[in-house]
Structure formats: C-alpha cells, structure tokens
CSV table of C-alpha atoms in Angstrom, one decimal:
chain,number,residue,atom,x,y,z
A,1,UNK,CA,-28.9,51.2,-17.9
A,2,UNK,CA,-27.7,51.5,-14.3
A,3,UNK,CA,-26.3,54.0,-12.8
A,4,UNK,CA,-22.6,54.2,-11.2
A,5,UNK,CA,-23.7,54.2,-7.5
A,6,UNK,CA,-25.8,51.0,-8.2
A,7,UNK,CA,-23.0,48.8,-10.1
A,8,UNK,CA,-20.8,50.2,-7.3
A,9,UNK,CA,-22.6,48.6,-4.7
A,10,UNK,CA,-22.9,44.8,-6.6
A,11,UNK,CA,-20.9,42.1,-5.5
A,12,UNK,CA,-18.4,41.1,-7.7
A,13,UNK,CA,-17.6,38.1,-8.5
A,14,UNK,CA,-14.1,37.1,-7.8
A,15,UNK,CA,-12.0,34.0,-8.0
A,16,UNK,CA,-11.3,32.1,-4.7
A,17,UNK,CA,-8.3,33.5,-2.7
A,18,UNK,CA,-5.5,30.8,-3.0
A,19,UNK,CA,-5.3,29.2,0.2
A,20,UNK,CA,-1.7,27.9,1.6
A,21,UNK,CA,-2.7,24.8,3.5
A,22,UNK,CA,-0.9,24.4,6.9
A,23,UNK,CA,2.0,21.8,7.3
A,24,UNK,CA,0.2,18.6,8.5
A,25,UNK,CA,1.4,18.1,11.7
A,26,UNK,CA,3.9,15.0,12.4
A,27,UNK,CA,2.0,12.2,14.4
A,28,UNK,CA,3.4,9.7,16.8
A,29,UNK,CA,2.8,7.0,14.8
A,30,UNK,CA,4.3,8.6,11.8
A,31,UNK,CA,7.3,9.7,13.8
A,32,UNK,CA,7.5,5.6,14.8
A,33,UNK,CA,7.4,4.7,11.4
A,34,UNK,CA,9.9,6.8,10.0
A,35,UNK,CA,12.2,5.4,13.5
A,36,UNK,CA,11.7,2.0,12.6
A,37,UNK,CA,12.4,2.5,8.9
A,38,UNK,CA,15.8,4.6,10.2
A,39,UNK,CA,17.0,2.1,12.3
A,40,UNK,CA,16.1,-1.3,10.2
A,41,UNK,CA,17.6,0.7,6.9
A,42,UNK,CA,20.7,2.1,9.0
A,43,UNK,CA,21.3,-0.9,11.0
A,44,UNK,CA,21.2,-3.1,8.1
A,45,UNK,CA,23.9,-0.9,5.8
A,46,UNK,CA,25.5,-0.5,8.9
A,47,UNK,CA,26.1,-4.1,9.4
A,48,UNK,CA,27.5,-4.4,5.8
A,49,UNK,CA,30.0,-1.8,6.1
A,50,UNK,CA,31.1,-3.8,9.0
A,51,UNK,CA,31.5,-6.8,6.7
A,52,UNK,CA,33.8,-5.0,4.7
A,53,UNK,CA,35.9,-3.2,7.5
A,54,UNK,CA,36.0,-5.9,10.2
A,55,UNK,CA,35.2,-9.1,8.6
A,56,UNK,CA,32.3,-9.4,11.1
A,57,UNK,CA,28.8,-11.6,10.0
A,58,UNK,CA,30.8,-13.7,7.4
A,59,UNK,CA,32.0,-10.7,5.6
A,60,UNK,CA,35.6,-10.8,3.8
A,61,UNK,CA,37.2,-7.9,5.6
A,62,UNK,CA,39.5,-5.1,4.3
A,63,UNK,CA,41.9,-8.1,2.2
A,64,UNK,CA,38.9,-10.3,1.1
A,65,UNK,CA,36.4,-7.0,-0.1
A,66,UNK,CA,39.3,-5.3,-1.6
A,67,UNK,CA,40.0,-8.1,-3.5
A,68,UNK,CA,36.5,-8.0,-4.9
A,69,UNK,CA,36.7,-4.5,-5.7
A,70,UNK,CA,39.8,-5.0,-7.6
A,71,UNK,CA,37.8,-7.7,-9.5
A,72,UNK,CA,35.3,-5.3,-10.2
A,73,UNK,CA,37.4,-2.8,-11.5
A,74,UNK,CA,38.1,-0.2,-9.3
A,75,UNK,CA,42.0,0.9,-8.5
A,76,UNK,CA,43.4,0.2,-5.2
A,77,UNK,CA,40.8,-2.5,-4.3
A,78,UNK,CA,41.7,-2.2,-0.5
A,79,UNK,CA,41.4,1.7,-0.5
A,80,UNK,CA,37.8,1.2,-2.0
A,81,UNK,CA,37.0,-1.1,0.5
A,82,UNK,CA,37.9,1.0,3.4
A,83,UNK,CA,35.9,3.6,1.6
A,84,UNK,CA,33.0,1.6,1.3
A,85,UNK,CA,32.7,0.2,4.5
A,86,UNK,CA,33.0,3.4,6.2
A,87,UNK,CA,30.6,5.4,4.1
A,88,UNK,CA,28.0,2.2,5.1
A,89,UNK,CA,29.1,2.0,8.4
A,90,UNK,CA,28.9,5.7,9.2
A,91,UNK,CA,26.2,6.5,7.0
A,92,UNK,CA,23.9,3.2,8.4
A,93,UNK,CA,24.8,4.5,12.1
A,94,UNK,CA,23.8,8.4,11.1
A,95,UNK,CA,20.2,6.8,9.7
A,96,UNK,CA,20.1,5.1,12.9
A,97,UNK,CA,20.5,7.5,15.2
A,98,UNK,CA,18.9,10.4,13.0
A,99,UNK,CA,22.1,12.7,12.9
A,100,UNK,CA,23.1,14.5,10.2
A,101,UNK,CA,20.1,12.4,8.2
A,102,UNK,CA,20.1,14.0,4.9
A,103,UNK,CA,24.0,13.6,4.4
A,104,UNK,CA,23.7,9.9,6.2
A,105,UNK,CA,21.0,8.9,3.5
A,106,UNK,CA,22.8,10.6,0.5
A,107,UNK,CA,25.9,8.4,1.8
A,108,UNK,CA,23.8,5.2,1.8
A,109,UNK,CA,22.2,6.0,-1.4
A,110,UNK,CA,25.6,6.5,-3.3
A,111,UNK,CA,26.8,3.5,-2.0
A,112,UNK,CA,24.3,1.7,-3.1
A,113,UNK,CA,24.2,3.2,-6.6
A,114,UNK,CA,27.9,1.7,-7.0
A,115,UNK,CA,26.0,-1.3,-5.8
A,116,UNK,CA,23.7,-1.9,-8.4
A,117,UNK,CA,26.1,-0.6,-10.9
A,118,UNK,CA,28.6,-3.4,-10.0
A,119,UNK,CA,25.7,-6.3,-9.6
A,120,UNK,CA,24.5,-5.1,-13.0
A,121,UNK,CA,21.0,-5.0,-14.4
A,122,UNK,CA,21.0,-8.4,-15.7
A,123,UNK,CA,17.7,-9.1,-14.2
A,124,UNK,CA,15.5,-7.4,-11.5
A,125,UNK,CA,14.1,-10.4,-9.1
A,126,UNK,CA,16.8,-12.5,-6.8
A,127,UNK,CA,19.2,-14.4,-6.7
A,128,UNK,CA,20.7,-12.4,-9.8
A,129,UNK,CA,18.7,-8.9,-9.4
A,130,UNK,CA,19.0,-5.3,-8.4
A,131,UNK,CA,15.6,-6.0,-5.8
A,132,UNK,CA,17.3,-5.5,-2.7
A,133,UNK,CA,19.8,-3.0,-3.8
A,134,UNK,CA,16.9,-0.6,-5.1
A,135,UNK,CA,14.8,-1.0,-2.5
A,136,UNK,CA,17.6,0.2,0.2
A,137,UNK,CA,18.3,3.0,-2.7
A,138,UNK,CA,14.7,4.1,-2.4
A,139,UNK,CA,14.4,4.0,1.1
A,140,UNK,CA,17.3,6.2,2.0
A,141,UNK,CA,16.3,8.8,-0.5
A,142,UNK,CA,12.7,8.7,1.0
A,143,UNK,CA,14.5,9.6,4.4
A,144,UNK,CA,16.6,12.0,2.6
A,145,UNK,CA,13.8,13.9,1.4
A,146,UNK,CA,11.1,13.3,4.5
A,147,UNK,CA,13.4,13.6,7.3
A,148,UNK,CA,13.7,11.5,10.2
A,149,UNK,CA,10.9,12.1,12.3
A,150,UNK,CA,10.7,13.5,16.0
A,151,UNK,CA,13.0,10.9,17.3
A,152,UNK,CA,16.0,11.8,16.1
A,153,UNK,CA,19.2,13.6,17.2
A,154,UNK,CA,18.7,15.7,14.5
A,155,UNK,CA,16.3,17.3,16.5
A,156,UNK,CA,18.7,18.6,18.8
A,157,UNK,CA,20.6,20.7,15.9
A,158,UNK,CA,19.5,24.3,15.5
A,159,UNK,CA,19.9,23.7,11.8
A,160,UNK,CA,18.7,20.5,11.1
A,161,UNK,CA,15.4,20.6,14.0
A,162,UNK,CA,13.2,21.7,11.1
A,163,UNK,CA,13.6,19.7,8.3
A,164,UNK,CA,13.8,20.8,5.0
A,165,UNK,CA,13.3,18.9,1.8
A,166,UNK,CA,15.7,21.1,0.1
A,167,UNK,CA,18.6,19.7,2.6
A,168,UNK,CA,17.4,16.3,1.4
A,169,UNK,CA,17.6,17.2,-2.2
A,170,UNK,CA,20.9,18.9,-2.0
A,171,UNK,CA,22.4,15.8,0.1
A,172,UNK,CA,20.9,13.5,-2.5
A,173,UNK,CA,22.5,15.6,-5.7
A,174,UNK,CA,26.0,15.6,-3.7
A,175,UNK,CA,25.6,11.6,-3.1
A,176,UNK,CA,24.7,10.8,-7.0
A,177,UNK,CA,27.8,13.1,-8.4
A,178,UNK,CA,30.4,11.4,-5.9
A,179,UNK,CA,28.7,7.9,-6.7
A,180,UNK,CA,29.4,9.1,-10.5
A,181,UNK,CA,32.4,9.8,-9.9
A,182,UNK,CA,33.5,6.6,-8.4
A,183,UNK,CA,31.8,4.9,-11.0
A,184,UNK,CA,34.1,7.0,-13.9
A,185,UNK,CA,37.3,5.6,-11.6
A,186,UNK,CA,36.0,2.2,-12.2
A,187,UNK,CA,37.7,0.7,-15.1
C-alpha cells in the first residue's frame, strides 16, 4: 500500500493537450496561383457576358441571346439575356480583380448552374457534355471558399481583408438559391 504523499508525487499519465495548429502562411506561389486562376476564370466568364450584352467575340448580343433564352423556356428572353450578361460580366471582372470575391464567385457559380441545367446532363464529355461548365462552376466555388489571395482588391477592404471561409459559404448558398429561383421561373 502506498502512502498518500507518495501517490501525490507520481506523475499522472495525461492525454496530450489538443493543440491548435497555426494557419499556414500564404506563400507567394499560392497567391500567384490564385491570381492566375482568378484572371483566367474571371476574364473567360466576362467574355461570355460580353457576348450576351454586346455581341462581341461572335456572340448573339441581347437580341440573339434573348431568343436563345426564350427557346430554352425562360420568360422575357431579352431581360434574361441582360441579367445573365451582367452577372457574367460583372462577376467575371470581380473575380479577375479580386473584388468582392465571395459574391463574384457565387454569381459566376449560380449562372453556371443554370447553364448546366439548360445544356442538360445527357453526357459528361464534349461536345454534348457539361464538363466545361462543371469545371468553371467548381473553380468559382473553390475561389469563394479559399479567397482571392494577397494580390486582390479585397485586401484593401477592411471586411474582406482577412478571408473567412464562412463568407464564401454564405455567398455560395445565396448563389445557389438565386440559381434555383431562375430555374423555377423557367417553364
């Protein structure tokens, strides 16, 4: 039998304390990669918006795109062409600049959800598949969740200076709800 004083001096086996790992510092390569992704994705989507709004790059302009939207079951085809064109142009330019990145990414992702629905899911691979639209949607969602990196206008905005994944998740949820509303108005 051990005395109480001896038992008190024995070291107790304890579970290791849960340690919180510090956030990994953003590296120049990481930030350059996010900048490249933002520029390519953003300018590509903005170009699609310019096709709808202005007929640039071989696009149909508002009238031609409006006819496509009407044929696809959307009411007020011209209004939908303007809405889609503005969403793609402004969302794409916002991504490229890293300005209001969570909202810009959500706008792009929401628009592309509608593009996937209109295009159909009969096949995954081109020419009749959805691989291109799905890749752009995933890239936009990834940017919403990861943030724009250091080389972005958001770094100048106090509320977005330090990226919070919750901002991206909330923005994506908003984009999904608005995309669903647009799909519901489609006949």
